[in-house]
Short mmCIF file of C-alpha atoms in Angstrom, two decimals:
data_model
loop_
_atom_site.label_atom_id
_atom_site.label_comp_id
_atom_site.label_asym_id
_atom_site.label_seq_id
_atom_site.Cartn_x
_atom_site.Cartn_y
_atom_site.Cartn_z
CA MET X 10 21.09 -38.45 35.60
CA THR X 11 22.32 -38.21 32.00
CA ASP X 12 19.63 -38.39 29.31
CA VAL X 13 20.88 -40.25 26.24
CA ALA X 14 19.02 -39.82 22.96
CA ALA X 15 19.37 -42.54 20.36
CA PRO X 16 21.33 -41.70 17.22
CA GLY X 17 19.16 -39.75 14.83
CA ALA X 18 16.82 -38.51 17.55
CA SER X 19 16.98 -34.73 17.79
CA GLN X 20 15.69 -32.58 20.60
CA VAL X 21 12.24 -31.21 19.86
CA TYR X 22 12.51 -27.57 18.85
CA THR X 23 9.42 -25.57 18.05
CA TRP X 24 9.92 -22.77 15.54
CA GLU X 25 8.35 -19.48 16.53
CA PRO X 26 4.97 -18.78 14.89
CA SER X 27 4.80 -15.68 12.71
CA ASP X 28 3.23 -12.41 13.80
CA ARG X 29 0.52 -12.98 11.22
CA ALA X 30 -0.31 -16.47 12.51
CA ILE X 31 -0.55 -15.22 16.10
CA ALA X 32 -2.67 -12.24 15.08
CA GLU X 33 -5.09 -14.43 13.14
CA ARG X 34 -5.45 -16.84 16.05
CA TYR X 35 -6.31 -14.11 18.56
CA GLY X 36 -8.17 -11.65 16.34
CA LEU X 37 -5.40 -9.05 16.44
CA ARG X 38 -3.47 -7.06 13.86
CA PRO X 39 0.08 -8.23 13.00
CA GLU X 40 1.43 -4.80 13.95
CA ASP X 41 0.01 -5.27 17.47
CA ILE X 42 2.17 -8.32 18.17
CA LEU X 43 5.18 -7.82 20.46
CA ARG X 44 7.89 -10.49 20.37
CA PHE X 45 9.12 -11.17 23.88
CA ASP X 46 10.26 -14.63 22.76
CA THR X 47 13.21 -14.07 20.41
CA ASN X 48 15.88 -12.24 22.47
CA THR X 49 16.35 -9.64 19.75
CA SER X 50 16.97 -5.92 20.12
CA PRO X 51 13.84 -3.72 20.19
CA THR X 52 15.14 -1.43 17.41
CA PRO X 53 17.62 -1.72 14.54
CA PRO X 54 20.77 0.42 14.61
CA ASP X 55 20.26 3.94 13.25
CA TRP X 56 23.33 3.76 11.02
CA ALA X 57 22.01 0.66 9.21
CA ALA X 58 18.67 2.24 8.42
CA ALA X 59 20.40 5.36 7.10
CA MET X 60 22.81 3.34 4.97
CA LEU X 61 20.07 1.24 3.39
CA ARG X 62 18.06 4.38 2.67
CA ASP X 63 20.75 6.68 1.30
CA ASP X 64 24.17 5.24 0.55
CA PHE X 65 23.91 1.59 -0.37
CA ASP X 66 24.15 0.33 -3.94
CA PRO X 67 25.38 -3.28 -3.91
CA PRO X 68 25.73 -5.34 -7.11
CA LEU X 69 22.62 -7.41 -6.46
CA ASN X 70 22.83 -8.97 -9.91
CA GLU X 71 26.02 -10.80 -8.88
CA TYR X 72 26.65 -13.55 -6.36
CA PRO X 73 28.34 -12.59 -3.08
CA ASP X 74 32.11 -12.84 -2.73
CA SER X 75 32.28 -16.45 -1.56
CA SER X 76 35.33 -15.75 0.60
CA TYR X 77 33.52 -12.98 2.49
CA ALA X 78 36.92 -11.33 2.89
CA ASP X 79 35.61 -8.00 4.19
CA LEU X 80 33.28 -9.59 6.73
CA THR X 81 35.97 -12.02 7.87
CA ALA X 82 38.51 -9.21 8.25
CA ALA X 83 36.04 -7.13 10.24
CA ALA X 84 35.31 -10.02 12.62
CA ALA X 85 39.02 -10.70 13.04
CA ALA X 86 39.73 -7.04 13.80
CA TYR X 87 36.88 -6.94 16.31
CA LEU X 88 38.29 -9.95 18.18
CA GLY X 89 41.93 -9.00 17.70
CA ILE X 90 42.98 -12.21 15.94
CA ALA X 91 44.13 -13.22 12.46
CA PRO X 92 41.51 -13.53 9.67
CA ASP X 93 42.47 -17.16 9.00
CA ARG X 94 41.16 -17.99 12.47
CA ILE X 95 37.63 -16.82 11.57
CA VAL X 96 34.79 -18.56 9.74
CA VAL X 97 31.56 -16.76 8.88
CA GLY X 98 28.02 -18.01 8.34
CA ALA X 99 24.39 -17.04 7.88
CA GLY X 100 23.79 -16.52 11.59
CA ALA X 101 25.20 -18.47 14.50
CA ASP X 102 22.78 -21.29 13.64
CA GLU X 103 24.63 -21.97 10.39
CA ILE X 104 27.94 -21.98 12.27
CA ILE X 105 26.46 -24.51 14.71
CA ASP X 106 25.27 -26.62 11.79
CA MET X 107 28.76 -26.50 10.25
CA VAL X 108 30.20 -27.89 13.48
CA ALA X 109 27.75 -30.79 13.34
CA LYS X 110 28.60 -31.49 9.71
CA ALA X 111 32.36 -31.35 10.33
CA TRP X 112 32.58 -33.27 13.62
CA LEU X 113 29.48 -35.41 14.04
CA GLY X 114 28.10 -38.44 12.29
CA GLU X 115 26.74 -41.89 13.00
CA GLY X 116 28.49 -43.30 16.06
CA ALA X 117 29.70 -39.92 17.34
CA THR X 118 28.64 -38.52 20.70
CA ALA X 119 27.63 -34.94 21.48
CA LEU X 120 27.42 -33.67 25.06
CA VAL X 121 24.72 -31.09 25.78
CA PRO X 122 24.43 -29.66 29.32
CA THR X 123 20.75 -28.74 29.69
CA PRO X 124 18.75 -26.59 29.77
CA THR X 125 20.43 -24.71 26.94
CA TYR X 126 19.88 -23.56 23.37
CA GLY X 127 17.81 -26.17 21.56
CA MET X 128 19.68 -26.13 18.24
CA TYR X 129 22.65 -28.04 19.65
CA GLY X 130 20.50 -31.13 20.13
CA VAL X 131 18.71 -30.59 16.83
CA VAL X 132 21.81 -30.46 14.62
CA SER X 133 23.52 -33.27 16.53
CA GLY X 134 20.52 -35.53 16.03
CA GLN X 135 20.31 -34.63 12.35
CA ARG X 136 23.85 -35.98 11.93
CA GLU X 137 22.84 -39.33 13.49
CA ALA X 138 24.97 -38.64 16.57
CA ARG X 139 24.18 -39.90 20.04
CA VAL X 140 23.13 -36.91 22.17
CA LYS X 141 23.90 -37.09 25.88
CA ARG X 142 22.08 -34.40 27.86
CA ILE X 143 23.62 -33.67 31.24
CA PRO X 144 21.37 -31.70 33.62
CA ARG X 145 22.84 -28.42 34.80
CA LEU X 146 22.81 -27.46 38.44
CA GLY X 147 19.49 -25.97 39.50
CA PRO X 148 18.72 -22.35 40.31
CA ASP X 149 20.50 -22.62 43.67
CA GLY X 150 23.64 -23.51 41.72
CA GLY X 151 23.16 -20.68 39.25
CA TYR X 152 22.30 -23.19 36.51
CA GLY X 153 26.01 -23.93 36.28
CA LEU X 154 27.66 -26.96 34.73
CA ASP X 155 27.61 -30.15 36.79
CA LEU X 156 31.27 -30.96 36.29
CA GLY X 157 30.99 -34.11 38.38
CA ALA X 158 28.59 -35.54 35.80
CA LEU X 159 30.09 -33.91 32.71
CA LEU X 160 33.84 -34.49 33.01
CA PRO X 161 33.72 -38.32 33.02
CA LEU X 162 31.83 -38.20 29.72
CA LEU X 163 34.47 -36.19 27.83
CA ALA X 164 36.41 -39.29 26.84
CA GLY X 165 34.68 -40.65 23.77
CA ALA X 166 32.78 -37.45 22.98
CA SER X 167 33.23 -35.64 19.67
CA VAL X 168 31.64 -32.28 20.57
CA VAL X 169 30.74 -30.51 23.80
CA TRP X 170 28.10 -27.81 23.31
CA LEU X 171 28.21 -24.91 25.76
CA CYS X 172 26.43 -21.56 25.80
CA ASP X 173 27.94 -18.77 27.91
CA PRO X 174 26.06 -16.73 28.97
CA ASN X 175 23.55 -19.52 28.79
CA ASN X 176 20.27 -19.36 26.92
CA PRO X 177 17.59 -19.77 28.29
CA THR X 178 18.74 -19.33 31.90
CA GLY X 179 20.54 -15.98 31.45
CA ALA X 180 23.35 -17.14 33.75
CA ARG X 181 27.08 -16.97 33.14
CA GLU X 182 29.40 -19.86 33.87
CA ASP X 183 32.29 -19.44 36.30
CA PRO X 184 35.35 -19.04 34.01
CA ASP X 185 37.43 -21.23 36.31
CA ARG X 186 34.97 -24.08 35.82
CA LEU X 187 35.15 -23.69 32.05
CA LEU X 188 38.94 -23.83 32.23
CA VAL X 189 38.75 -27.05 34.25
CA LEU X 190 36.55 -28.55 31.53
CA LEU X 191 38.91 -27.41 28.78
CA ASP X 192 41.93 -28.84 30.61
CA VAL X 193 40.26 -32.22 31.11
CA ALA X 194 39.06 -32.27 27.49
CA ALA X 195 42.60 -31.53 26.31
CA ALA X 196 43.95 -34.53 28.21
CA VAL X 197 41.60 -37.24 26.94
CA PRO X 198 42.41 -39.30 23.84
CA ASP X 199 40.76 -37.96 20.67
CA ARG X 200 39.89 -34.80 22.56
CA PRO X 201 36.46 -33.39 21.74
CA LEU X 202 35.82 -30.02 20.19
CA VAL X 203 34.52 -27.69 22.91
CA VAL X 204 32.10 -25.17 21.43
CA ILE X 205 31.33 -22.07 23.51
CA ASP X 206 28.45 -20.13 22.01
CA GLU X 207 28.89 -16.49 23.04
CA ALA X 208 25.77 -15.07 21.43
CA TYR X 209 25.42 -12.67 24.38
CA ALA X 210 29.11 -11.79 24.69
CA GLU X 211 28.58 -8.04 24.40
CA PHE X 212 26.51 -8.05 27.59
CA VAL X 213 29.41 -9.23 29.77
CA GLU X 214 33.11 -8.65 30.33
CA GLY X 215 35.69 -11.16 29.18
CA SER X 216 35.50 -13.88 26.56
CA ALA X 217 36.73 -17.37 25.82
CA VAL X 218 38.41 -15.86 22.74
CA SER X 219 41.34 -15.05 25.04
CA TRP X 220 41.83 -18.81 25.60
CA LEU X 221 42.09 -19.81 21.94
CA ASP X 222 45.90 -19.91 21.82
CA ARG X 223 45.94 -22.17 24.87
CA TYR X 224 43.22 -24.57 23.69
CA PRO X 225 43.36 -25.59 20.01
CA HIS X 226 40.25 -27.75 20.55
CA LEU X 227 38.10 -24.68 21.40
CA LEU X 228 35.68 -22.90 19.06
CA VAL X 229 33.97 -19.65 20.08
CA VAL X 230 30.73 -18.78 18.25
CA ARG X 231 29.36 -15.24 17.92
CA THR X 232 26.33 -13.55 16.32
CA LEU X 233 25.22 -10.09 15.23
CA SER X 234 21.60 -10.88 16.18
CA LYS X 235 21.67 -9.68 19.79
CA ALA X 236 23.62 -6.58 20.89
CA PHE X 237 24.42 -5.65 17.28
CA ALA X 238 20.66 -5.67 16.56
CA LEU X 239 20.94 -7.29 13.12
CA ALA X 240 18.91 -10.47 13.61
CA GLY X 241 17.19 -9.95 10.26
CA ALA X 242 20.53 -9.88 8.44
CA ARG X 243 21.50 -13.39 9.65
CA VAL X 244 25.23 -12.97 10.22
CA GLY X 245 27.35 -15.10 12.55
CA TYR X 246 30.99 -16.04 12.87
CA ALA X 247 33.30 -18.21 14.91
CA ALA X 248 36.92 -18.10 16.05
CA GLY X 249 39.25 -21.02 16.60
CA SER X 250 42.61 -22.51 15.76
CA ARG X 251 43.65 -22.55 12.11
CA ALA X 252 43.12 -26.31 11.98
CA VAL X 253 39.59 -26.05 13.39
CA ILE X 254 38.69 -23.19 11.05
CA ALA X 255 40.08 -25.05 8.02
CA ARG X 256 37.86 -28.01 8.90
CA MET X 257 34.87 -25.67 9.18
CA GLU X 258 35.66 -24.10 5.82
CA ARG X 259 35.37 -27.49 4.14
CA VAL X 260 31.65 -27.61 4.98
CA ARG X 261 30.82 -23.90 4.74
CA PRO X 262 28.25 -23.07 2.05
CA PRO X 263 29.90 -20.78 -0.52
CA GLY X 264 27.23 -18.07 -0.74
CA SER X 265 24.76 -18.39 2.12
CA ILE X 266 25.23 -14.81 3.37
CA SER X 267 23.70 -12.25 1.02
CA THR X 268 25.76 -9.33 -0.25
CA ILE X 269 23.57 -6.95 1.75
CA SER X 270 23.96 -8.95 4.96
CA ALA X 271 27.71 -9.36 4.57
CA THR X 272 28.13 -5.62 4.03
CA LEU X 273 25.92 -4.79 7.00
CA GLY X 274 27.84 -7.27 9.14
CA ALA X 275 31.24 -5.83 8.26
CA MET X 276 30.02 -2.31 8.95
CA ALA X 277 28.48 -3.35 12.28
CA LEU X 278 31.69 -4.99 13.45
CA SER X 279 33.56 -1.79 12.64
CA ARG X 280 31.20 0.04 15.02
CA PRO X 281 31.60 -1.98 18.24
CA GLU X 282 30.77 1.04 20.37
CA VAL X 283 27.21 0.95 18.99
CA ALA X 284 26.70 -2.66 20.11
CA ARG X 285 28.22 -2.00 23.52
CA ALA X 286 26.02 1.04 24.05
CA ASN X 287 22.96 -1.00 23.07
CA ALA X 288 23.98 -3.77 25.47
CA THR X 289 24.43 -1.23 28.27
CA ARG X 290 20.98 0.25 27.64
CA LEU X 291 19.35 -3.16 27.57
CA ALA X 292 21.16 -4.26 30.73
CA SER X 293 19.82 -1.21 32.54
CA GLU X 294 16.34 -1.91 31.22
CA ARG X 295 16.70 -5.56 32.27
CA GLU X 296 17.27 -4.54 35.88
CA TRP X 297 14.29 -2.18 35.75
CA LEU X 298 12.04 -4.87 34.31
CA ALA X 299 13.30 -7.52 36.73
CA ALA X 300 12.47 -5.29 39.68
CA ARG X 301 8.96 -4.60 38.35
CA LEU X 302 8.33 -8.29 37.70
CA ALA X 303 9.43 -9.12 41.23
CA THR X 304 7.07 -6.47 42.62
CA ALA X 305 4.26 -8.05 40.59
CA GLY X 306 5.01 -11.42 42.19
CA TRP X 307 6.94 -12.83 39.24
CA PRO X 308 10.58 -12.67 40.42
CA PRO X 309 12.90 -13.73 37.57
CA ALA X 310 16.15 -15.63 37.88
CA PRO X 311 19.31 -13.48 37.89
CA SER X 312 20.38 -12.67 34.33
CA VAL X 313 23.36 -11.03 32.61
CA THR X 314 21.70 -11.03 29.17
CA ASN X 315 18.85 -9.25 27.38
CA PHE X 316 16.21 -11.70 28.63
CA LEU X 317 14.72 -12.90 31.90
CA LEU X 318 13.69 -16.40 32.95
CA VAL X 319 10.53 -16.34 35.07
CA PRO X 320 9.55 -19.40 37.18
CA LEU X 321 5.79 -19.76 37.60
CA GLY X 322 5.60 -22.81 39.84
CA ASP X 323 3.68 -25.35 37.79
CA ARG X 324 2.92 -26.21 34.18
CA SER X 325 -0.80 -25.48 34.21
CA ARG X 326 -0.27 -21.98 35.57
CA THR X 327 2.49 -21.37 33.02
CA GLU X 328 0.21 -22.39 30.14
CA ALA X 329 -2.59 -20.17 31.44
CA VAL X 330 -0.30 -17.15 31.85
CA ALA X 331 1.16 -17.67 28.37
CA GLU X 332 -2.33 -17.80 26.87
CA HIS X 333 -3.29 -14.61 28.74
CA LEU X 334 -0.26 -12.81 27.31
CA LEU X 335 -0.78 -14.14 23.78
CA ALA X 336 -4.39 -13.01 23.75
CA ALA X 337 -3.09 -9.48 24.34
CA GLY X 338 -0.45 -9.71 21.61
CA ILE X 339 2.48 -10.42 23.95
CA VAL X 340 4.49 -13.45 22.81
CA PRO X 341 6.52 -15.14 25.59
CA ARG X 342 8.94 -18.01 25.12
CA THR X 343 7.48 -21.22 26.46
CA PHE X 344 9.05 -24.67 26.72
CA PRO X 345 7.79 -28.18 25.89
CA ILE X 346 6.07 -30.13 28.62
CA ASP X 347 9.05 -32.49 29.02
CA HIS X 348 11.58 -29.64 29.17
CA PRO X 349 13.34 -28.93 32.50
CA LEU X 350 11.93 -25.38 32.33
CA ALA X 351 8.37 -26.40 31.42
CA ASP X 352 7.03 -24.27 34.28
CA HIS X 353 8.96 -21.15 33.23
CA LEU X 354 8.54 -18.31 30.74
CA ARG X 355 11.44 -16.51 29.10
CA LEU X 356 10.91 -12.81 28.37
CA THR X 357 13.03 -10.62 26.12
CA VAL X 358 13.96 -7.20 27.45
CA ARG X 359 12.51 -4.67 25.02
CA SER X 360 12.00 -0.89 25.06
CA ARG X 361 10.58 0.87 28.11
CA ALA X 362 7.22 1.45 26.42
CA GLU X 363 7.01 -2.18 25.31
CA ASN X 364 8.06 -3.46 28.73
CA GLU X 365 5.42 -1.26 30.34
CA ARG X 366 2.82 -2.80 28.03
CA LEU X 367 3.96 -6.25 29.18
CA LEU X 368 3.62 -5.23 32.83
CA THR X 369 0.14 -3.82 32.22
CA ILE X 370 -0.99 -7.14 30.76
CA ILE X 371 0.59 -9.01 33.66
CA ASP X 372 -1.25 -6.78 36.13
CA GLY X 373 -4.50 -7.91 34.50
CA TRP X 374 -3.78 -11.59 35.08
CA GLN X 375 -6.39 -13.35 37.20
CA PRO X 376 -5.40 -16.87 38.39
#
């Protein structure tokens, strides 16, 4: 059953509380808080710390280069496409917001297969668009897209929001099913923009970037917050046809990425081997943690990302487990009571020592 939100109604999205707020609530020190809720890397890249310490002297008295030419060129080189097919932003969230500003407004319709990243519903609602949420297949279907429900809705839609691999399920969509969706979207009048958010692209092989020449109505969104381990820098980018990128540029803020962040982003993209090595390490740690959680009686759903989705059976148990973890300084990702994953926790894969601390706290759980 498709859930239709009235224009202007955005999906509820709860911003993460700060370390300090959590520490004050539970009588802990801020430095004792471990974030298992944000899907970030457990450590920053060594090269970035060294650069900021020793070799970096940006003109902080001046505004950033509003064209972000170096960052754009680095992203283009990383993806192997022309720079005029790239737009950059202050994190993937700003890219997502640009899409909403450029394609959505009162009377427009956005399609959001759920569960997925909450910001798609938020920005669509902020633009007074009608948000249609189409339930994904359940765990037995790998949380895949329900094409039978989704494809008939493409006609009349302005934007289709997809996340692959999907957050918060950790599952990857079958590429053949995505191609079916893109083909059907291309054939309808006033074809919608299909947005594929590849925030976790470095954890898997293959990318929708290879389809851009075939589908001019496709936009692929990327971030440096996950495998590149630069969440604090807030750098994102997207790739699409020249027409799509030109439309994005018309709503892009001229200086939202700081000079420091833009420089860090360009340097990170010129070191793709660092991100891939980090993704490989985290994938190995993910399998280790998943096995330990299963042994503890908390088997997670299969994941290809740097996080695990753990079903706990019912809402009351989920709330009690989350409170137990929080009291020990472990912050899990929980979901609102009306969310399809209200009886699940999402856990970021962190370092071995941090994951062992998580497991120790779990072992102390008494139902």
